[in-house]
Each structure stands twice: as C-alpha cells, then as structure tokens.
PDB file of C-alpha atoms and ligand atoms in Angstrom:
ATOM      1  CA  MET B  23       0.155  -0.186  -0.014  1.00  0.00           C
ATOM      2  CA  ALA B  24       1.611   3.197  -0.737  1.00  0.00           C
ATOM      3  CA  LYS B  25       2.623   5.484   1.482  1.00  0.00           C
ATOM      4  CA  TRP B  26       0.893   8.320   1.159  1.00  0.00           C
ATOM      5  CA  LEU B  27      -2.386   9.222  -0.677  1.00  0.00           C
ATOM      6  CA  ASN B  28      -1.993  12.192  -2.956  1.00  0.00           C
ATOM      7  CA  GLY B  29      -4.635  14.812  -1.893  1.00  0.00           C
ATOM      8  CA  THR B  30      -5.793  17.999  -3.498  1.00  0.00           C
ATOM      9  CA  VAL B  31      -7.339  21.020  -1.632  1.00  0.00           C
ATOM     10  CA  VAL B  32     -10.921  22.370  -2.373  1.00  0.00           C
ATOM     11  CA  GLU B  33     -11.282  24.999  -0.061  1.00  0.00           C
ATOM     12  CA  ASN B  34      -9.522  26.330   3.046  1.00  0.00           C
ATOM     13  CA  TYR B  35     -11.935  28.396   4.917  1.00  0.00           C
ATOM     14  CA  HIS B  36     -10.473  30.949   7.499  1.00  0.00           C
ATOM     15  CA  TRP B  37     -12.750  31.564  10.392  1.00  0.00           C
ATOM     16  CA  ASN B  38     -10.078  33.797  11.847  1.00  0.00           C
ATOM     17  CA  GLU B  39      -6.430  34.474  11.344  1.00  0.00           C
ATOM     18  CA  ARG B  40      -5.802  31.283  13.524  1.00  0.00           C
ATOM     19  CA  LEU B  41      -8.739  28.821  12.983  1.00  0.00           C
ATOM     20  CA  THR B  42      -9.526  26.965   9.606  1.00  0.00           C
ATOM     21  CA  SER B  43     -11.314  24.070   7.932  1.00  0.00           C
ATOM     22  CA  LEU B  44      -9.237  22.524   5.188  1.00  0.00           C
ATOM     23  CA  LYS B  45     -11.544  20.633   2.546  1.00  0.00           C
ATOM     24  CA  PHE B  46      -9.558  18.347   0.403  1.00  0.00           C
ATOM     25  CA  GLU B  47     -10.146  15.308  -2.066  1.00  0.00           C
ATOM     26  CA  ALA B  48      -8.345  12.185  -1.478  1.00  0.00           C
ATOM     27  CA  PRO B  49      -8.954   8.367  -2.488  1.00  0.00           C
ATOM     28  CA  LEU B  50      -9.487   7.448   1.610  1.00  0.00           C
ATOM     29  CA  ASP B  51     -11.008   4.095   2.344  1.00  0.00           C
ATOM     30  CA  HIS B  52     -14.186   3.670   4.338  1.00  0.00           C
ATOM     31  CA  PHE B  53     -13.487   5.727   8.139  1.00  0.00           C
ATOM     32  CA  ARG B  54     -15.739   5.572  11.026  1.00  0.00           C
ATOM     33  CA  ALA B  55     -16.955   8.748  12.177  1.00  0.00           C
ATOM     34  CA  GLY B  56     -14.861  10.375  15.066  1.00  0.00           C
ATOM     35  CA  GLN B  57     -11.782   8.368  13.604  1.00  0.00           C
ATOM     36  CA  PHE B  58      -8.586  10.807  12.484  1.00  0.00           C
ATOM     37  CA  VAL B  59      -6.175  10.567  10.067  1.00  0.00           C
ATOM     38  CA  ARG B  60      -2.535  11.619   9.511  1.00  0.00           C
ATOM     39  CA  VAL B  61      -2.510  14.721   6.828  1.00  0.00           C
ATOM     40  CA  GLY B  62       1.227  16.236   6.076  1.00  0.00           C
ATOM     41  CA  LEU B  63       3.289  18.656   3.477  1.00  0.00           C
ATOM     42  CA  GLU B  64       6.475  17.769   2.034  1.00  0.00           C
ATOM     43  CA  ILE B  65       8.625  20.938   3.682  1.00  0.00           C
ATOM     44  CA  ASP B  66      12.319  21.215   3.165  1.00  0.00           C
ATOM     45  CA  ASP B  67      12.538  17.786   1.974  1.00  0.00           C
ATOM     46  CA  ASP B  68      11.119  16.285   5.043  1.00  0.00           C
ATOM     47  CA  ILE B  69       7.559  14.812   5.134  1.00  0.00           C
ATOM     48  CA  ILE B  70       5.956  16.603   8.192  1.00  0.00           C
ATOM     49  CA  ALA B  71       2.577  14.666   9.106  1.00  0.00           C
ATOM     50  CA  ARG B  72       0.061  15.182  12.271  1.00  0.00           C
ATOM     51  CA  PRO B  73      -2.977  13.401  13.217  1.00  0.00           C
ATOM     52  CA  TYR B  74      -6.354  15.522  12.539  1.00  0.00           C
ATOM     53  CA  SER B  75      -9.607  14.035  13.169  1.00  0.00           C
ATOM     54  CA  LEU B  76     -12.140  13.990  10.031  1.00  0.00           C
ATOM     55  CA  VAL B  77     -14.981  16.907  10.412  1.00  0.00           C
ATOM     56  CA  ASN B  78     -17.069  15.533   7.620  1.00  0.00           C
ATOM     57  CA  SER B  79     -19.417  12.181   8.061  1.00  0.00           C
ATOM     58  CA  PRO B  80     -17.847   9.205   6.152  1.00  0.00           C
ATOM     59  CA  GLY B  81     -20.492   9.316   3.277  1.00  0.00           C
ATOM     60  CA  GLU B  82     -19.824  12.389   2.135  1.00  0.00           C
ATOM     61  CA  SER B  83     -17.326  13.081  -0.667  1.00  0.00           C
ATOM     62  CA  LEU B  84     -14.942  16.107   0.636  1.00  0.00           C
ATOM     63  CA  LEU B  85     -12.647  15.453   3.492  1.00  0.00           C
ATOM     64  CA  GLU B  86     -12.352  17.933   6.196  1.00  0.00           C
ATOM     65  CA  ILE B  87     -10.064  18.720   8.900  1.00  0.00           C
ATOM     66  CA  TYR B  88     -10.298  21.988  11.529  1.00  0.00           C
ATOM     67  CA  PHE B  89      -7.297  23.061  12.963  1.00  0.00           C
ATOM     68  CA  ASN B  90      -5.878  25.994  14.730  1.00  0.00           C
ATOM     69  CA  ILE B  91      -1.932  28.023  13.990  1.00  0.00           C
ATOM     70  CA  VAL B  92       0.086  26.648  17.000  1.00  0.00           C
ATOM     71  CA  PRO B  93       3.036  29.382  16.392  1.00  0.00           C
ATOM     72  CA  GLU B  94       5.812  26.725  17.693  1.00  0.00           C
ATOM     73  CA  GLY B  95       4.809  24.087  15.454  1.00  0.00           C
ATOM     74  CA  PRO B  96       5.849  23.250  12.196  1.00  0.00           C
ATOM     75  CA  LEU B  97       2.806  21.666  10.096  1.00  0.00           C
ATOM     76  CA  THR B  98      -0.261  24.372  11.329  1.00  0.00           C
ATOM     77  CA  SER B  99       1.097  27.721   9.832  1.00  0.00           C
ATOM     78  CA  PRO B 100       1.856  25.926   6.338  1.00  0.00           C
ATOM     79  CA  LEU B 101      -1.289  24.354   6.429  1.00  0.00           C
ATOM     80  CA  PHE B 102      -3.355  27.511   7.022  1.00  0.00           C
ATOM     81  CA  HIS B 103      -1.796  28.790   4.115  1.00  0.00           C
ATOM     82  CA  LEU B 104      -2.879  26.510   1.405  1.00  0.00           C
ATOM     83  CA  ARG B 105      -4.805  27.274  -1.129  1.00  0.00           C
ATOM     84  CA  LYS B 106      -7.345  25.947  -3.581  1.00  0.00           C
ATOM     85  CA  GLY B 107      -5.681  23.010  -6.031  1.00  0.00           C
ATOM     86  CA  ASP B 108      -2.723  22.792  -3.879  1.00  0.00           C
ATOM     87  CA  ASP B 109      -1.338  19.254  -3.257  1.00  0.00           C
ATOM     88  CA  ILE B 110      -1.556  17.492   0.048  1.00  0.00           C
ATOM     89  CA  LEU B 111      -0.362  14.382   1.206  1.00  0.00           C
ATOM     90  CA  VAL B 112      -3.071  11.952   3.343  1.00  0.00           C
ATOM     91  CA  ALA B 113      -2.168   8.694   4.714  1.00  0.00           C
ATOM     92  CA  PRO B 114      -4.111   5.833   3.370  1.00  0.00           C
ATOM     93  CA  ASN B 115      -5.646   4.864   6.619  1.00  0.00           C
ATOM     94  CA  THR B 116      -7.242   6.343   9.386  1.00  0.00           C
ATOM     95  CA  ALA B 117      -7.357   5.591  12.907  1.00  0.00           C
ATOM     96  CA  GLY B 118      -8.708   6.109  16.906  1.00  0.00           C
ATOM     97  CA  PHE B 119     -11.394   4.745  18.865  1.00  0.00           C
ATOM     98  CA  LEU B 120     -13.806   7.625  19.461  1.00  0.00           C
ATOM     99  CA  THR B 121     -16.497   6.426  17.952  1.00  0.00           C
ATOM    100  CA  ILE B 122     -20.042   5.194  18.559  1.00  0.00           C
ATOM    101  CA  ASN B 123     -19.244   1.689  17.983  1.00  0.00           C
ATOM    102  CA  GLU B 124     -16.409   1.551  20.644  1.00  0.00           C
ATOM    103  CA  ILE B 125     -18.986   2.664  23.575  1.00  0.00           C
ATOM    104  CA  PRO B 126     -20.883   0.686  25.232  1.00  0.00           C
ATOM    105  CA  ASP B 127     -24.571   1.238  25.809  1.00  0.00           C
ATOM    106  CA  ALA B 128     -26.089   4.187  28.052  1.00  0.00           C
ATOM    107  CA  GLY B 129     -29.063   6.478  28.190  1.00  0.00           C
ATOM    108  CA  GLU B 130     -27.313   9.516  27.738  1.00  0.00           C
ATOM    109  CA  LEU B 131     -24.095  10.747  25.647  1.00  0.00           C
ATOM    110  CA  TRP B 132     -22.217  13.754  26.991  1.00  0.00           C
ATOM    111  CA  MET B 133     -19.688  14.905  24.380  1.00  0.00           C
ATOM    112  CA  LEU B 134     -16.789  17.356  25.776  1.00  0.00           C
ATOM    113  CA  ALA B 135     -14.745  19.147  23.564  1.00  0.00           C
ATOM    114  CA  THR B 136     -12.086  22.104  23.623  1.00  0.00           C
ATOM    115  CA  GLY B 137     -11.133  23.915  20.972  1.00  0.00           C
ATOM    116  CA  THR B 138     -10.781  22.257  17.559  1.00  0.00           C
ATOM    117  CA  ALA B 139     -11.997  18.956  19.064  1.00  0.00           C
ATOM    118  CA  ILE B 140     -15.612  19.903  18.253  1.00  0.00           C
ATOM    119  CA  GLY B 141     -14.833  18.014  14.822  1.00  0.00           C
ATOM    120  CA  PRO B 142     -14.962  14.557  15.620  1.00  0.00           C
ATOM    121  CA  PHE B 143     -18.376  14.947  17.542  1.00  0.00           C
ATOM    122  CA  LEU B 144     -19.824  16.707  14.225  1.00  0.00           C
ATOM    123  CA  SER B 145     -18.998  13.980  11.977  1.00  0.00           C
ATOM    124  CA  ILE B 146     -20.564  11.410  14.732  1.00  0.00           C
ATOM    125  CA  LEU B 147     -23.879  13.580  15.285  1.00  0.00           C
ATOM    126  CA  ASN B 148     -24.395  14.094  11.316  1.00  0.00           C
ATOM    127  CA  GLU B 149     -24.719  10.398  11.329  1.00  0.00           C
ATOM    128  CA  SER B 150     -28.086   8.604  11.759  1.00  0.00           C
ATOM    129  CA  GLU B 151     -26.282   6.241  14.244  1.00  0.00           C
ATOM    130  CA  VAL B 152     -25.997   7.650  17.406  1.00  0.00           C
ATOM    131  CA  TRP B 153     -29.410   9.012  17.625  1.00  0.00           C
ATOM    132  CA  GLN B 154     -30.776   5.811  17.282  1.00  0.00           C
ATOM    133  CA  ARG B 155     -28.309   3.958  19.922  1.00  0.00           C
ATOM    134  CA  PHE B 156     -28.764   7.128  22.718  1.00  0.00           C
ATOM    135  CA  GLU B 157     -32.076   8.755  24.209  1.00  0.00           C
ATOM    136  CA  ARG B 158     -30.421  11.794  24.982  1.00  0.00           C
ATOM    137  CA  ILE B 159     -27.074  13.930  23.497  1.00  0.00           C
ATOM    138  CA  VAL B 160     -25.276  16.300  25.529  1.00  0.00           C
ATOM    139  CA  LEU B 161     -22.827  18.400  23.150  1.00  0.00           C
ATOM    140  CA  CYS B 162     -20.694  20.448  25.132  1.00  0.00           C
ATOM    141  CA  TYR B 163     -18.143  23.126  23.235  1.00  0.00           C
ATOM    142  CA  SER B 164     -15.716  24.731  25.520  1.00  0.00           C
ATOM    143  CA  VAL B 165     -13.291  27.972  24.005  1.00  0.00           C
ATOM    144  CA  ARG B 166     -12.158  31.065  25.002  1.00  0.00           C
ATOM    145  CA  GLY B 167     -13.318  33.691  23.401  1.00  0.00           C
ATOM    146  CA  LYS B 168     -16.266  33.857  21.227  1.00  0.00           C
ATOM    147  CA  ASP B 169     -14.508  34.109  17.608  1.00  0.00           C
ATOM    148  CA  ASP B 170     -13.341  30.907  18.472  1.00  0.00           C
ATOM    149  CA  LEU B 171     -17.241  29.068  18.528  1.00  0.00           C
ATOM    150  CA  THR B 172     -16.929  27.780  15.336  1.00  0.00           C
ATOM    151  CA  TYR B 173     -19.487  25.502  13.261  1.00  0.00           C
ATOM    152  CA  ILE B 174     -22.252  27.490  14.763  1.00  0.00           C
ATOM    153  CA  GLU B 175     -24.925  26.993  11.822  1.00  0.00           C
ATOM    154  CA  SER B 176     -24.084  22.982  11.661  1.00  0.00           C
ATOM    155  CA  ILE B 177     -24.759  22.475  15.171  1.00  0.00           C
ATOM    156  CA  ASN B 178     -27.850  24.453  14.666  1.00  0.00           C
ATOM    157  CA  GLY B 179     -28.922  22.646  11.588  1.00  0.00           C
ATOM    158  CA  ILE B 180     -28.169  19.093  14.296  1.00  0.00           C
ATOM    159  CA  ALA B 181     -30.385  20.891  16.955  1.00  0.00           C
ATOM    160  CA  LYS B 182     -32.955  21.791  14.749  1.00  0.00           C
ATOM    161  CA  LYS B 183     -33.466  17.953  13.618  1.00  0.00           C
ATOM    162  CA  HIS B 184     -32.893  16.719  16.589  1.00  0.00           C
ATOM    163  CA  GLU B 185     -34.309  18.762  19.117  1.00  0.00           C
ATOM    164  CA  ALA B 186     -36.099  16.859  21.408  1.00  0.00           C
ATOM    165  CA  GLN B 187     -32.569  14.238  21.773  1.00  0.00           C
ATOM    166  CA  PHE B 188     -30.058  17.049  21.991  1.00  0.00           C
ATOM    167  CA  CYS B 189     -28.985  19.643  24.258  1.00  0.00           C
ATOM    168  CA  PHE B 190     -25.863  21.988  23.226  1.00  0.00           C
ATOM    169  CA  ILE B 191     -24.091  24.292  26.021  1.00  0.00           C
ATOM    170  CA  PRO B 192     -21.555  26.465  24.919  1.00  0.00           C
ATOM    171  CA  LEU B 193     -18.769  27.229  27.365  1.00  0.00           C
ATOM    172  CA  ILE B 194     -16.404  30.514  26.740  1.00  0.00           C
ATOM    173  CA  THR B 195     -13.902  31.118  28.959  1.00  0.00           C
ATOM    174  CA  ARG B 196     -12.154  34.271  28.449  1.00  0.00           C
ATOM    175  CA  GLU B 197     -15.496  36.429  28.053  1.00  0.00           C
ATOM    176  CA  GLN B 198     -18.848  37.132  29.061  1.00  0.00           C
ATOM    177  CA  VAL B 199     -21.748  35.872  26.029  1.00  0.00           C
ATOM    178  CA  PRO B 200     -25.288  35.568  26.246  1.00  0.00           C
ATOM    179  CA  GLY B 201     -26.478  31.929  26.027  1.00  0.00           C
ATOM    180  CA  ALA B 202     -23.060  30.801  26.937  1.00  0.00           C
ATOM    181  CA  LEU B 203     -21.566  29.428  30.327  1.00  0.00           C
ATOM    182  CA  ASN B 204     -18.180  31.838  31.623  1.00  0.00           C
ATOM    183  CA  MET B 205     -16.552  28.853  32.882  1.00  0.00           C
ATOM    184  CA  ARG B 206     -14.452  25.974  31.821  1.00  0.00           C
ATOM    185  CA  ILE B 207     -15.995  22.025  31.941  1.00  0.00           C
ATOM    186  CA  THR B 208     -13.901  21.270  34.952  1.00  0.00           C
ATOM    187  CA  THR B 209     -16.040  23.815  36.809  1.00  0.00           C
ATOM    188  CA  ALA B 210     -18.939  23.537  35.587  1.00  0.00           C
ATOM    189  CA  ILE B 211     -19.328  19.773  36.360  1.00  0.00           C
ATOM    190  CA  GLU B 212     -17.452  20.767  39.915  1.00  0.00           C
ATOM    191  CA  ASN B 213     -20.455  23.173  40.652  1.00  0.00           C
ATOM    192  CA  GLY B 214     -23.551  21.279  38.596  1.00  0.00           C
ATOM    193  CA  GLU B 215     -23.703  23.909  36.033  1.00  0.00           C
ATOM    194  CA  LEU B 216     -23.342  21.928  33.198  1.00  0.00           C
ATOM    195  CA  GLU B 217     -25.697  19.491  34.606  1.00  0.00           C
ATOM    196  CA  LYS B 218     -28.143  21.976  35.636  1.00  0.00           C
ATOM    197  CA  ASN B 219     -28.048  23.319  31.635  1.00  0.00           C
ATOM    198  CA  ALA B 220     -28.530  20.056  30.401  1.00  0.00           C
ATOM    199  CA  GLY B 221     -31.285  19.239  32.363  1.00  0.00           C
ATOM    200  CA  THR B 222     -30.169  15.509  33.564  1.00  0.00           C
ATOM    201  CA  PRO B 223     -27.391  14.222  36.138  1.00  0.00           C
ATOM    202  CA  ILE B 224     -23.838  12.735  35.167  1.00  0.00           C
ATOM    203  CA  GLY B 225     -24.264   9.114  36.838  1.00  0.00           C
ATOM    204  CA  ALA B 226     -22.139   5.633  36.489  1.00  0.00           C
ATOM    205  CA  ASP B 227     -25.482   4.030  35.800  1.00  0.00           C
ATOM    206  CA  HIS B 228     -26.932   5.994  32.921  1.00  0.00           C
ATOM    207  CA  SER B 229     -24.100   8.206  30.936  1.00  0.00           C
ATOM    208  CA  HIS B 230     -21.290   7.561  28.671  1.00  0.00           C
ATOM    209  CA  ILE B 231     -18.853  10.795  28.641  1.00  0.00           C
ATOM    210  CA  MET B 232     -16.827  11.233  25.051  1.00  0.00           C
ATOM    211  CA  MET B 233     -14.123  13.862  25.872  1.00  0.00           C
ATOM    212  CA  CYS B 234     -11.570  15.075  23.072  1.00  0.00           C
ATOM    213  CA  GLY B 235      -9.165  18.139  22.998  1.00  0.00           C
ATOM    214  CA  SER B 236      -6.772  19.083  25.911  1.00  0.00           C
ATOM    215  CA  GLY B 237      -4.745  16.666  27.604  1.00  0.00           C
ATOM    216  CA  GLU B 238      -5.839  19.042  30.824  1.00  0.00           C
ATOM    217  CA  MET B 239      -9.488  19.508  30.500  1.00  0.00           C
ATOM    218  CA  ILE B 240      -9.175  15.414  29.804  1.00  0.00           C
ATOM    219  CA  LYS B 241      -7.042  14.494  32.791  1.00  0.00           C
ATOM    220  CA  ASP B 242      -8.977  17.333  35.158  1.00  0.00           C
ATOM    221  CA  VAL B 243     -12.661  15.604  34.254  1.00  0.00           C
ATOM    222  CA  SER B 244     -11.760  12.131  34.488  1.00  0.00           C
ATOM    223  CA  ALA B 245     -10.412  12.760  38.102  1.00  0.00           C
ATOM    224  CA  LEU B 246     -13.979  14.101  38.823  1.00  0.00           C
ATOM    225  CA  LEU B 247     -15.831  11.479  37.094  1.00  0.00           C
ATOM    226  CA  GLY B 248     -13.546   9.259  38.852  1.00  0.00           C
ATOM    227  CA  ALA B 249     -14.491  10.971  42.283  1.00  0.00           C
ATOM    228  CA  ARG B 250     -18.203   9.616  41.200  1.00  0.00           C
ATOM    229  CA  GLY B 251     -17.112   6.082  40.995  1.00  0.00           C
ATOM    230  CA  MET B 252     -16.399   5.983  36.812  1.00  0.00           C
ATOM    231  CA  HIS B 253     -13.602   4.737  35.322  1.00  0.00           C
ATOM    232  CA  LYS B 254     -12.804   4.650  31.755  1.00  0.00           C
ATOM    233  CA  HIS B 255     -13.668   2.730  29.228  1.00  0.00           C
ATOM    234  CA  ARG B 256     -11.453   0.264  27.263  1.00  0.00           C
ATOM    235  CA  ARG B 257     -12.394  -2.897  25.414  1.00  0.00           C
ATOM    236  CA  ARG B 258     -11.711  -5.319  28.065  1.00  0.00           C
ATOM    237  CA  ASN B 259     -12.895  -3.394  30.853  1.00  0.00           C
ATOM    238  CA  PRO B 260     -15.794  -1.534  30.214  1.00  0.00           C
ATOM    239  CA  GLY B 261     -16.449   1.847  31.528  1.00  0.00           C
ATOM    240  CA  HIS B 262     -17.966   5.400  31.498  1.00  0.00           C
ATOM    241  CA  PHE B 263     -15.659   7.492  29.577  1.00  0.00           C
ATOM    242  CA  SER B 264     -13.556   7.797  26.548  1.00  0.00           C
ATOM    243  CA  THR B 265     -10.937  10.090  25.881  1.00  0.00           C
ATOM    244  CA  GLU B 266      -8.709  11.511  23.110  1.00  0.00           C
ATOM    245  CA  LYS B 267      -5.814  13.789  23.811  1.00  0.00           C
ATOM    246  CA  TYR B 268      -4.899  16.233  20.971  1.00  0.00           C
ATOM    247  CA  HIS B 269      -2.175  17.886  22.997  1.00  0.00           C
TER     248      HIS B 269
HETATM  249  P1  FAD P   6       3.693  19.899  16.411  1.00  0.00           P
HETATM  250  O1  FAD P   6       4.642  19.696  16.439  1.00  0.00           O
HETATM  251  O2  FAD P   6       2.312  19.080  16.496  1.00  0.00           O
HETATM  252  O3  FAD P   6       3.051  20.712  18.351  1.00  0.00           O
HETATM  253  C1  FAD P   6       4.004  21.923  19.028  1.00  0.00           C
HETATM  254  C2  FAD P   6       3.571  21.941  20.082  1.00  0.00           C
HETATM  255  O4  FAD P   6       2.154  22.425  20.216  1.00  0.00           O
HETATM  256  C3  FAD P   6       3.428  20.725  20.772  1.00  0.00           C
HETATM  257  O5  FAD P   6       3.944  20.810  22.084  1.00  0.00           O
HETATM  258  C4  FAD P   6       1.815  20.148  21.101  1.00  0.00           C
HETATM  259  O6  FAD P   6       1.512  19.295  22.006  1.00  0.00           O
HETATM  260  C5  FAD P   6       1.081  21.459  21.260  1.00  0.00           C
HETATM  261  N1  FAD P   6      -0.078  21.491  20.395  1.00  0.00           N
HETATM  262  C6  FAD P   6      -0.386  20.882  19.281  1.00  0.00           C
HETATM  263  N2  FAD P   6      -1.835  21.301  18.734  1.00  0.00           N
HETATM  264  C7  FAD P   6      -1.728  22.347  20.136  1.00  0.00           C
HETATM  265  C8  FAD P   6      -2.995  23.001  20.135  1.00  0.00           C
HETATM  266  N3  FAD P   6      -4.329  23.376  19.146  1.00  0.00           N
HETATM  267  N4  FAD P   6      -3.210  24.157  20.551  1.00  0.00           N
HETATM  268  C9  FAD P   6      -2.214  24.355  21.838  1.00  0.00           C
HETATM  269  N5  FAD P   6      -0.660  23.537  21.446  1.00  0.00           N
HETATM  270  C10 FAD P   6      -1.016  22.728  20.824  1.00  0.00           C
HETATM  271  N6  FAD P   6      -5.249  19.475  16.289  1.00  0.00           N
HETATM  272  C11 FAD P   6      -6.224  20.270  15.670  1.00  0.00           C
HETATM  273  O7  FAD P   6      -6.346  21.069  15.704  1.00  0.00           O
HETATM  274  N7  FAD P   6      -7.744  19.484  15.067  1.00  0.00           N
HETATM  275  C12 FAD P   6      -7.327  18.371  15.321  1.00  0.00           C
HETATM  276  O8  FAD P   6      -8.659  17.532  14.739  1.00  0.00           O
HETATM  277  C13 FAD P   6      -6.628  17.003  15.882  1.00  0.00           C
HETATM  278  N8  FAD P   6      -6.793  15.691  15.813  1.00  0.00           N
HETATM  279  C14 FAD P   6      -5.787  15.143  16.632  1.00  0.00           C
HETATM  280  C15 FAD P   6      -5.638  13.934  16.398  1.00  0.00           C
HETATM  281  C16 FAD P   6      -5.000  13.098  17.435  1.00  0.00           C
HETATM  282  C17 FAD P   6      -5.226  11.716  17.682  1.00  0.00           C
HETATM  283  C18 FAD P   6      -3.776  13.824  17.755  1.00  0.00           C
HETATM  284  C19 FAD P   6      -2.637  13.112  18.735  1.00  0.00           C
HETATM  285  C20 FAD P   6      -3.493  15.274  17.744  1.00  0.00           C
HETATM  286  C21 FAD P   6      -4.813  15.767  17.221  1.00  0.00           C
HETATM  287  N9  FAD P   6      -4.536  17.647  16.908  1.00  0.00           N
HETATM  288  C22 FAD P   6      -5.270  17.991  16.341  1.00  0.00           C
HETATM  289  C23 FAD P   6      -3.450  18.195  16.898  1.00  0.00           C
HETATM  290  C24 FAD P   6      -2.183  17.981  15.741  1.00  0.00           C
HETATM  291  O9  FAD P   6      -2.025  16.668  15.283  1.00  0.00           O
HETATM  292  C25 FAD P   6      -0.536  18.577  15.920  1.00  0.00           C
HETATM  293  O10 FAD P   6      -0.163  18.431  16.718  1.00  0.00           O
HETATM  294  C26 FAD P   6      -1.632  20.294  15.831  1.00  0.00           C
HETATM  295  O11 FAD P   6      -2.023  20.664  15.021  1.00  0.00           O
HETATM  296  C27 FAD P   6       0.294  21.021  15.774  1.00  0.00           C
HETATM  297  O12 FAD P   6       0.579  20.599  14.801  1.00  0.00           O
HETATM  298  P2  FAD P   6       1.959  21.621  14.604  1.00  0.00           P
HETATM  299  O13 FAD P   6       2.891  20.537  13.544  1.00  0.00           O
HETATM  300  O14 FAD P   6       2.004  23.058  14.307  1.00  0.00           O
HETATM  301  O15 FAD P   6       2.815  21.535  15.706  1.00  0.00           O
END
C-alpha cells in the first residue's frame, strides 16, 4: 500500500486569523465517524505529518479537517496558507477509538470538546447511528473567546433536526457572552452548572462521556468522574468515559 495518498485542496476556509477548516479530495478508504487521519506536507525535503480528526461524516465526498495555528509547530502555519488546487499528503488509513461502535450502551451520551476538538463530534452527530443508540445527547463545546465558537450553523442544524434528543452547551472561558457559560468544563461539573443546563445528571448507571481535546481538560474531568465512581472505558474493562487527547 502506498505510504501517502495524493490529496488536492478544494477549500481552505479561515474562520479568523488562526482557525481554519481545510477541505480536500483524496481516495481515502472507509472510515468511522470520530476517527482521525494523518495529513502532511513536504517541507524542506522532509515530510511533516500530524493526525487530524475528520469533521465530515463517512458518506461525504470531501474530507475536512479543522485546526488552529500553533505558532511554535512546524505544520499548522503551512497548512493554514494552502489554497485551492494545492497538493496535500494523506495517510491511506484512518485510526482512533473515539467512535460510537467502541462505547457501551447508556441512556445519555455526553460529548465534551475543547477548541478544535469539536470536529470528531460533528462527524458523529451528522450520522444517524448515534441518534438511534442514545436517548439524549449533550454537546459541551468549550472555547476561550466568542470568535473561537465555530460551526454554530452546523450545530444549530443538528439541534433543529433532533430537538427532543439534543442539548448544546457552549462554554466561553474568557468572555461573558449571553447564552454561553463563562467557565471551564471542569468548573461547570464541580459547581453543577453543566448538569443543571443539560437538565440531566451525570451518573455511572446511565451516562457515557466522550472527551476530546486538551490533555488538561481530559485529566481534570477524568478525576472528577473518578470521584463519582466512574472509570475510563476499555474494550476489556467497559467503563463510563472515552478520551482522545490532541495536545
Ligand atoms: P506540533 O509539533 O504537533 O506541536 C507543537 C506543540 O504544540 C506541542 O507541544 C503540542 O503538544 C502543542 N499543540 C498541539 N496542538 C495544539 C493546539 N491545538 N493548541 C495548543 N498547543 C498545541 N489538532 C487540531 O487542531 N485538530 C484536530 O482535529 C486534531 N486531531 C488530532 C488527533 C490526534 C489523535 C492527535 C494526537 C492530535 C490531534 N491534533 C489536532 C493535534 C495535531 O496533530 C497537531 O499536533 C497540531 O495541529 C499542531 O501541529 P504542529 O505541527 O504545528 O505542531
């Protein structure tokens, strides 16, 4: 199998000066909603590649990744400046366990995302399977400023389609914005605001929590859930939360 597939950029949509959604074509095999793929560029005769979650759902023809510029990192700035028609390298295989088929049944599914980690959850929420498996889905999307709260139209579309089953809780940590909690996810769990806003408690007997994004959020929330008798889900030892750390 080829080490890299040749991809072509179709669109690079800049939400602001640091956040972008890159859409591209590549002959990638089937993947599961929530998985990631390695994407790379040839830079100074070397291939630099990093994993990125796919935002699109498996049935869609264009592949899409969502990321922010990391000033000290080698790949994100060149990726940010790609234009329509530019070449991009895409690994032939996807990977990752933040997928619906990997998690046990539960009444409520919570999805906790920090920053660009909203991507895999959008992929999952735009497929029908998750709505058939869970009675209620709570999406918590934490960002620093209101300019970072992207994909709101997509989220509103999901909310409209699944009104009775879906609850969306935006959290903006550094700005007071009407309709958003002005605190971190960990604080909102500790002070009860998250469950109050969702209208449902988090508990070992009825909830599964998927977390994606910052390692700090994942560590802190895992500890809070641990204090409630919940533990990380593994294939051989089914549990109550699943995680994917970006950095
Ligand atoms: P790197 O050399 O990768 O990182 C430089 C430094 O920045 C490191 O210390 C790293 O830990 C830190 N860092 C990495 N990402 C961030 C960030 N977002 N904010 C602040 N510091 C960061 N990133 C996305 O934006 N979208 C995704 O969908 C995504 N999916 C991922 C899936 C997996 C399984 C993993 C492990 C990571 C994922 N990442 C994602 C992170 C991504 O792979 C890169 O690390 C990131 O885009 C920075 O790339 P870089 O080459 O510029 O810097």
